[in-house]
PDB file of C-alpha atoms in Angstrom:
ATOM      1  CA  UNK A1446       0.000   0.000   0.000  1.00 49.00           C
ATOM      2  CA  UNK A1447       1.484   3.627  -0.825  1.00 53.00           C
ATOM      3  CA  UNK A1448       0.836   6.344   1.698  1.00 50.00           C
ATOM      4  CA  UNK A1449       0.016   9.724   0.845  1.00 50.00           C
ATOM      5  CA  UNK A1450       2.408  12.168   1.414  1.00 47.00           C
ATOM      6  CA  UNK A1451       0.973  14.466   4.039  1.00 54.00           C
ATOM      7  CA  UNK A1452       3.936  17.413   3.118  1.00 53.00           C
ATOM      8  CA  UNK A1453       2.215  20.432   1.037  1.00 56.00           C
ATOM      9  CA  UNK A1454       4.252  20.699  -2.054  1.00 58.00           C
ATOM     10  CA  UNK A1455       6.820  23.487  -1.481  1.00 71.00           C
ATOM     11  CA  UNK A1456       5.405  26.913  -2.860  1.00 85.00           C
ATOM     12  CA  UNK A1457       7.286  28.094  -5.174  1.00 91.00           C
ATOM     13  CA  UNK A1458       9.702  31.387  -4.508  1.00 95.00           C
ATOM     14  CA  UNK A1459       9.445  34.393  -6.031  1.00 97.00           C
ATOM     15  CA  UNK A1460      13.626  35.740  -6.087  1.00 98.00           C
ATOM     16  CA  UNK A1461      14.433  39.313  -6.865  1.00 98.00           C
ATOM     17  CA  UNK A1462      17.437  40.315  -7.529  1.00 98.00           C
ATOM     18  CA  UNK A1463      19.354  44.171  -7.500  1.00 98.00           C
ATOM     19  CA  UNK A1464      22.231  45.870  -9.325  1.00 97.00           C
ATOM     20  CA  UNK A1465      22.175  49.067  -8.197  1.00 97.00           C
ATOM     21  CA  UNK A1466      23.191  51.930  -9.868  1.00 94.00           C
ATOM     22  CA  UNK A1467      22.384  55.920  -9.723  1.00 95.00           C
ATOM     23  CA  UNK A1468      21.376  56.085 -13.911  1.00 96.00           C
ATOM     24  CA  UNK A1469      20.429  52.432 -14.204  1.00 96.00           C
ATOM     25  CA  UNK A1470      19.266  49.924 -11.281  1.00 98.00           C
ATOM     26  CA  UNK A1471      18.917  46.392 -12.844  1.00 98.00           C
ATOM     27  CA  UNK A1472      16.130  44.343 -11.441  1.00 98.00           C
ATOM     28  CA  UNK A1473      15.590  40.635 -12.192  1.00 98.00           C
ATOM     29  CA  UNK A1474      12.865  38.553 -10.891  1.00 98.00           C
ATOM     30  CA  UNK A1475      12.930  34.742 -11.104  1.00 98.00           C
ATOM     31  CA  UNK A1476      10.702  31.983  -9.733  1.00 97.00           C
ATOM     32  CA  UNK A1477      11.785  29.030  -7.454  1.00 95.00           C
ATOM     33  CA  UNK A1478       9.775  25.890  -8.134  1.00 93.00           C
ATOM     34  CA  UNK A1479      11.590  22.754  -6.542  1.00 89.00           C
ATOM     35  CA  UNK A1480      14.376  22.572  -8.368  1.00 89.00           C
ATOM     36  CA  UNK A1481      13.739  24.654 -11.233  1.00 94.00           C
ATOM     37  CA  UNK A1482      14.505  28.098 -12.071  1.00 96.00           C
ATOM     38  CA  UNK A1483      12.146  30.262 -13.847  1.00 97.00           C
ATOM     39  CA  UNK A1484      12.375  33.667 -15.591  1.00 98.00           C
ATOM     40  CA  UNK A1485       9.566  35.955 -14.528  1.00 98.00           C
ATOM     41  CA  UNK A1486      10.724  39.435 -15.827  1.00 98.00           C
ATOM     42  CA  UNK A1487      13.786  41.926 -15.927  1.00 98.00           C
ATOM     43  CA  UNK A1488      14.505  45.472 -16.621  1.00 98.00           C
ATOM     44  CA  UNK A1489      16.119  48.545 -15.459  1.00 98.00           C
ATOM     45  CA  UNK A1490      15.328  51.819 -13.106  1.00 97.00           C
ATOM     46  CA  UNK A1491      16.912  54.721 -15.215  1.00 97.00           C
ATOM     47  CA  UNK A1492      17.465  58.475 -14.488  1.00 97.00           C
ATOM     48  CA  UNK A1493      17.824  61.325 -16.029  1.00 97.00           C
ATOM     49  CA  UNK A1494      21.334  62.800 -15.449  1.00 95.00           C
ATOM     50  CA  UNK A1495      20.234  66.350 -15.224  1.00 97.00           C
ATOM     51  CA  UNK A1496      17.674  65.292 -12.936  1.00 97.00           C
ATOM     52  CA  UNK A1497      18.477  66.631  -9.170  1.00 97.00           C
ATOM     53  CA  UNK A1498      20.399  64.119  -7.710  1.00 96.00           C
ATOM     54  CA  UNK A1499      17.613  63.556  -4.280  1.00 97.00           C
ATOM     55  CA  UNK A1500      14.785  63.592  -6.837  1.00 98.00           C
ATOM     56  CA  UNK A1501      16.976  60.613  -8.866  1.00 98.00           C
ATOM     57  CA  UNK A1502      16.953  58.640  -5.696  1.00 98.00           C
ATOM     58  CA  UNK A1503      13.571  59.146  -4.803  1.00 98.00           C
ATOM     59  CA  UNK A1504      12.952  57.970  -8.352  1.00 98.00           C
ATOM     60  CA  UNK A1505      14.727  54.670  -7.895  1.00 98.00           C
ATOM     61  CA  UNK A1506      12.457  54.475  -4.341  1.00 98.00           C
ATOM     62  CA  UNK A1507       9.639  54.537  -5.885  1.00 98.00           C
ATOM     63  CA  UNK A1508       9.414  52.336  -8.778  1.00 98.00           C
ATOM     64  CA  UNK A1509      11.775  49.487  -6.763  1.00 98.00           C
ATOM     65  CA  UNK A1510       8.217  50.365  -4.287  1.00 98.00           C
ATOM     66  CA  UNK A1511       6.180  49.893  -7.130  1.00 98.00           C
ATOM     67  CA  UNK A1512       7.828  46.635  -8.758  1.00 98.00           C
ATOM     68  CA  UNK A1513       7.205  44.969  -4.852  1.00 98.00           C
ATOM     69  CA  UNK A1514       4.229  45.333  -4.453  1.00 98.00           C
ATOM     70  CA  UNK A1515       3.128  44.734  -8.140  1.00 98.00           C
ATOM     71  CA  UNK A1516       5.174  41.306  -7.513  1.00 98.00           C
ATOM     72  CA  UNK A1517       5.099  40.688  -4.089  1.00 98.00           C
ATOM     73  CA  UNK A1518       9.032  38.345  -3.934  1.00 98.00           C
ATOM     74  CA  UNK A1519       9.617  36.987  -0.940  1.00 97.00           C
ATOM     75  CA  UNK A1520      13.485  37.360  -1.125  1.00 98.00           C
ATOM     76  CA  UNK A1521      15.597  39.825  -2.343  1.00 98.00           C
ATOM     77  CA  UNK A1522      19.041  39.551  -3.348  1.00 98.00           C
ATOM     78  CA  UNK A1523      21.853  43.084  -4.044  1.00 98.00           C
ATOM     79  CA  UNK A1524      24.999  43.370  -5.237  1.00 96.00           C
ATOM     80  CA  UNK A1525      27.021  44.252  -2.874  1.00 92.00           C
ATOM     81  CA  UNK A1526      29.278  47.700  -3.676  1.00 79.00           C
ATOM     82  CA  UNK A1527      33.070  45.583  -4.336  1.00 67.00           C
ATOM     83  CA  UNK A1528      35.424  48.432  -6.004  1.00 64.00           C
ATOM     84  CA  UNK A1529      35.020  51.777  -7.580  1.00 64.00           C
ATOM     85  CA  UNK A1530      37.605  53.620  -9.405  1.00 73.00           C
ATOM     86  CA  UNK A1531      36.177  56.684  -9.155  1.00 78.00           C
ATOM     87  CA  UNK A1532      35.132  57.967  -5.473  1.00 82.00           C
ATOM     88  CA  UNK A1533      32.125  60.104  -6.564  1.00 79.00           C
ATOM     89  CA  UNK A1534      30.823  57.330  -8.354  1.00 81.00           C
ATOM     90  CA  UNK A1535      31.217  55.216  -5.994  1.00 84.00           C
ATOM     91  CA  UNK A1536      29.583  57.206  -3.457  1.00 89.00           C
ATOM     92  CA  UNK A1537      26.345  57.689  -5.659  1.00 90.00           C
ATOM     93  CA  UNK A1538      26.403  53.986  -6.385  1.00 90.00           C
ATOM     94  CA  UNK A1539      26.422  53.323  -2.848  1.00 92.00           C
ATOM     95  CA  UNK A1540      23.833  56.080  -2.001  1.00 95.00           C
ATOM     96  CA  UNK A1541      21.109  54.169  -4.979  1.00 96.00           C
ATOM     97  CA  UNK A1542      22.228  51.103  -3.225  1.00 96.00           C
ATOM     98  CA  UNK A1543      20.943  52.354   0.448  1.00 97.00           C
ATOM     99  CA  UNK A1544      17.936  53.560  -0.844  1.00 98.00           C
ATOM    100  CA  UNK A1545      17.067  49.888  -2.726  1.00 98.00           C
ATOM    101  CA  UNK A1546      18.259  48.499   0.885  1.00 98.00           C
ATOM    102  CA  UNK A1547      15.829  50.540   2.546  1.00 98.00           C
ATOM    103  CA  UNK A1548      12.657  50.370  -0.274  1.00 98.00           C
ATOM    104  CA  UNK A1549      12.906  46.317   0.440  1.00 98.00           C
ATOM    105  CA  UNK A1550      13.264  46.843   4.798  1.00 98.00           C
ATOM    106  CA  UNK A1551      10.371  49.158   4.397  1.00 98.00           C
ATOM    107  CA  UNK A1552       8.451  46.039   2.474  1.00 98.00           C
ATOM    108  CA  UNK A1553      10.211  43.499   5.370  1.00 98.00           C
ATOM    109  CA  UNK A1554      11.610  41.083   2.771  1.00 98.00           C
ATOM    110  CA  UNK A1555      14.364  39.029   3.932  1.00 97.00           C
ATOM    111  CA  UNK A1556      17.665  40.793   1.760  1.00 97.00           C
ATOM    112  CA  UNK A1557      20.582  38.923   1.091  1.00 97.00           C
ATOM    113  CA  UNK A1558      24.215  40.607  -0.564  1.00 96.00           C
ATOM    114  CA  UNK A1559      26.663  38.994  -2.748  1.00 97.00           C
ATOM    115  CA  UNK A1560      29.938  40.435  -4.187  1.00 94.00           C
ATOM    116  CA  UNK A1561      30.932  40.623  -7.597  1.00 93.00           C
ATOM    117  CA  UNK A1562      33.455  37.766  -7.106  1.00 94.00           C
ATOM    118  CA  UNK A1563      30.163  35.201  -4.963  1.00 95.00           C
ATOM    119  CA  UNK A1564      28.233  35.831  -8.009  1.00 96.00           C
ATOM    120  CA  UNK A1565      30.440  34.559 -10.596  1.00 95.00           C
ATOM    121  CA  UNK A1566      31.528  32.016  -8.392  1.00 95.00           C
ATOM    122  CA  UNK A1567      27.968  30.669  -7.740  1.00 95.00           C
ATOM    123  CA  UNK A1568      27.112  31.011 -11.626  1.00 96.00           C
ATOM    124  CA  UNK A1569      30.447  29.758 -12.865  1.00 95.00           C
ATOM    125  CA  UNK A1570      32.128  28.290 -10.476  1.00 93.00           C
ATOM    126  CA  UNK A1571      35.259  30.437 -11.170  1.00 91.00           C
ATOM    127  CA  UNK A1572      35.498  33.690  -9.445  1.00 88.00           C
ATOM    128  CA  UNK A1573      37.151  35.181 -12.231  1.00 89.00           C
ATOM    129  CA  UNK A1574      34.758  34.893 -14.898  1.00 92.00           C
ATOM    130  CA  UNK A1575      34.014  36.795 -17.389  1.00 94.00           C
ATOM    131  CA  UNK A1576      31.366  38.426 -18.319  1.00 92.00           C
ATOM    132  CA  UNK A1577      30.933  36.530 -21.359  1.00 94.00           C
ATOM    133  CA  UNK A1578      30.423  33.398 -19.405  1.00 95.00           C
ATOM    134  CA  UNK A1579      28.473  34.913 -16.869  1.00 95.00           C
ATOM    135  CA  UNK A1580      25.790  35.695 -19.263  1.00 95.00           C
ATOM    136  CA  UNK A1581      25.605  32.359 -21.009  1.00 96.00           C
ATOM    137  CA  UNK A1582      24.840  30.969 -17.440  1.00 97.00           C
ATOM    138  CA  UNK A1583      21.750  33.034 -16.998  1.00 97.00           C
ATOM    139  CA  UNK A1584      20.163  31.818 -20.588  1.00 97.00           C
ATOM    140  CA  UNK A1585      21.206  27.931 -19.743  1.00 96.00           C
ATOM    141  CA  UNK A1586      19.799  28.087 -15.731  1.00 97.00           C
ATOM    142  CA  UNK A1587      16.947  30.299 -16.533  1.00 97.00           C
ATOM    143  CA  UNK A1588      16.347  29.072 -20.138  1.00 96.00           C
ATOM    144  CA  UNK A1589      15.880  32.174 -22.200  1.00 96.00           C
ATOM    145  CA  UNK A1590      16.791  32.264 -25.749  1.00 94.00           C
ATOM    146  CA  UNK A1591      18.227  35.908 -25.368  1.00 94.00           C
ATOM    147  CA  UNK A1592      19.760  38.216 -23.048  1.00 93.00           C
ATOM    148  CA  UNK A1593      18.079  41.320 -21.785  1.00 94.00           C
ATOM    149  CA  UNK A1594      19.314  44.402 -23.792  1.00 93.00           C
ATOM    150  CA  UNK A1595      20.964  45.759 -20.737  1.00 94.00           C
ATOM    151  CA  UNK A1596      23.864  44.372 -19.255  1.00 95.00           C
ATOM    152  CA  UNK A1597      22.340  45.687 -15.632  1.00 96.00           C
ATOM    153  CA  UNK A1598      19.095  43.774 -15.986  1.00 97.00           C
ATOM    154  CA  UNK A1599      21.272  40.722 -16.864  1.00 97.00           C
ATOM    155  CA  UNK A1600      23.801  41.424 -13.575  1.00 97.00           C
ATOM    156  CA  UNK A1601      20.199  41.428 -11.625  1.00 98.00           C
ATOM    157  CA  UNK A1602      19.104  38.296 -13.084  1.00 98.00           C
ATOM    158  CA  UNK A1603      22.822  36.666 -12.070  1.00 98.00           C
ATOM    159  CA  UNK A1604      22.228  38.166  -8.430  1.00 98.00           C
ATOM    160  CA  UNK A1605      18.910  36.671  -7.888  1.00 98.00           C
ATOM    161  CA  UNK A1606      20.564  33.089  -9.504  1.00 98.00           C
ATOM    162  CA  UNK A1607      23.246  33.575  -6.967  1.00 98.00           C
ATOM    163  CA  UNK A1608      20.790  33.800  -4.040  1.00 97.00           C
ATOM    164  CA  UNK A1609      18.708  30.586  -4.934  1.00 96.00           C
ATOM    165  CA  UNK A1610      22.418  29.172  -5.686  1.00 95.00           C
ATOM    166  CA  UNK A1611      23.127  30.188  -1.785  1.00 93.00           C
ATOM    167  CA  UNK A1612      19.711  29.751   0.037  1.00 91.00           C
ATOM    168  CA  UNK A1613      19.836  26.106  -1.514  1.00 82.00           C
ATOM    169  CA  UNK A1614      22.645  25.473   0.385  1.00 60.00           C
ATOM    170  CA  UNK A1615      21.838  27.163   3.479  1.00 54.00           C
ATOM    171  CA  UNK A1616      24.492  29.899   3.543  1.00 41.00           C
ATOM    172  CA  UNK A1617      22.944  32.923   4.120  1.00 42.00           C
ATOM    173  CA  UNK A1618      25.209  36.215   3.788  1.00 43.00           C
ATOM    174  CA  UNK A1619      21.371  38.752   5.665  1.00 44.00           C
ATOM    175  CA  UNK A1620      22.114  42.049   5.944  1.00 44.00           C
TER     176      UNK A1620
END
């Protein structure tokens, strides 16, 4: 006689993942299902240069607001700011990046950081890739014919692939 399992099937995870960035903030949102990985959508955050630099963050707040509760993930994943050469840049980088921190506390979604050097680790296995291979990882795990047009929505996508690459083995790097 076969029993029935009495385990719900495991729900399946909605994963969003964050490059941030003052003129373009890469979002990628994937869906856990078991052990499949599946692509849900991608896209960037832009602003306008010109635009007051307060306003341009507020602008990143609200449509990172507006993408959460539209898709309601229940983990988010950021890159986590690695090495800048140039200090201003650096500092509005990591000023876009607070505020994405902050839109997903606000929302009180578990958030999880990787560096530059985790991520291609996770979707390589080499810390050193290149960018080249990193982006022929995303289209084999999530199975997508083509990239997204922008290299940030792609990094997002490899972030959020990175944290179901973690959470699956129960390291957890929480801010």
């Amino acid at each position: 006689m076969i029993k029935k399992s009495t385990h719900a099937p495991a729900k399946p995870l909605l994963i969003l993942g964050i490059d941030p960035g003052l003129a373009d903030t890469g979002f990628g949102l994937i869906e856990k299902n078991g052990q499949k990985l599946k692509f849900i959508t991608c896209g960037t955050f832009k602003t306008k240069a010109k635009t007051d630099f307060n306003e341009r963050l507020k602008q990143i707040h609200q449509q990172l607001n507006d993408l959460i509760k539209k898709f309601k993930p229940g983990v988010v994943a950021i890159e986590q700011l690695f090495f800048c050469k140039n200090v201003k840049t650096a500092l509005q980088v990591g000023q876009a990046r607070g505020v994405c921190l902050l839109t997903v506390q606000q929302h009180q979604l578990p958030c999880y950081e990787y560096t530059p050097l985790q991520i291609k680790q996770a979707l390589t296995g080499y810390g050193r890739a290149e960018k080249k291979q990193i982006c022929q990882m995303v289209k084999i795990l999530l199975n997508i014919k083509e990239l997204p047009k922008s290299d940030d929505a792609t990094d997002a996508l490899a972030i959020a692939i990175t944290c179901d690459h973690f959470l699956g083995n129960k390291i957890y790097h929480a801010i």
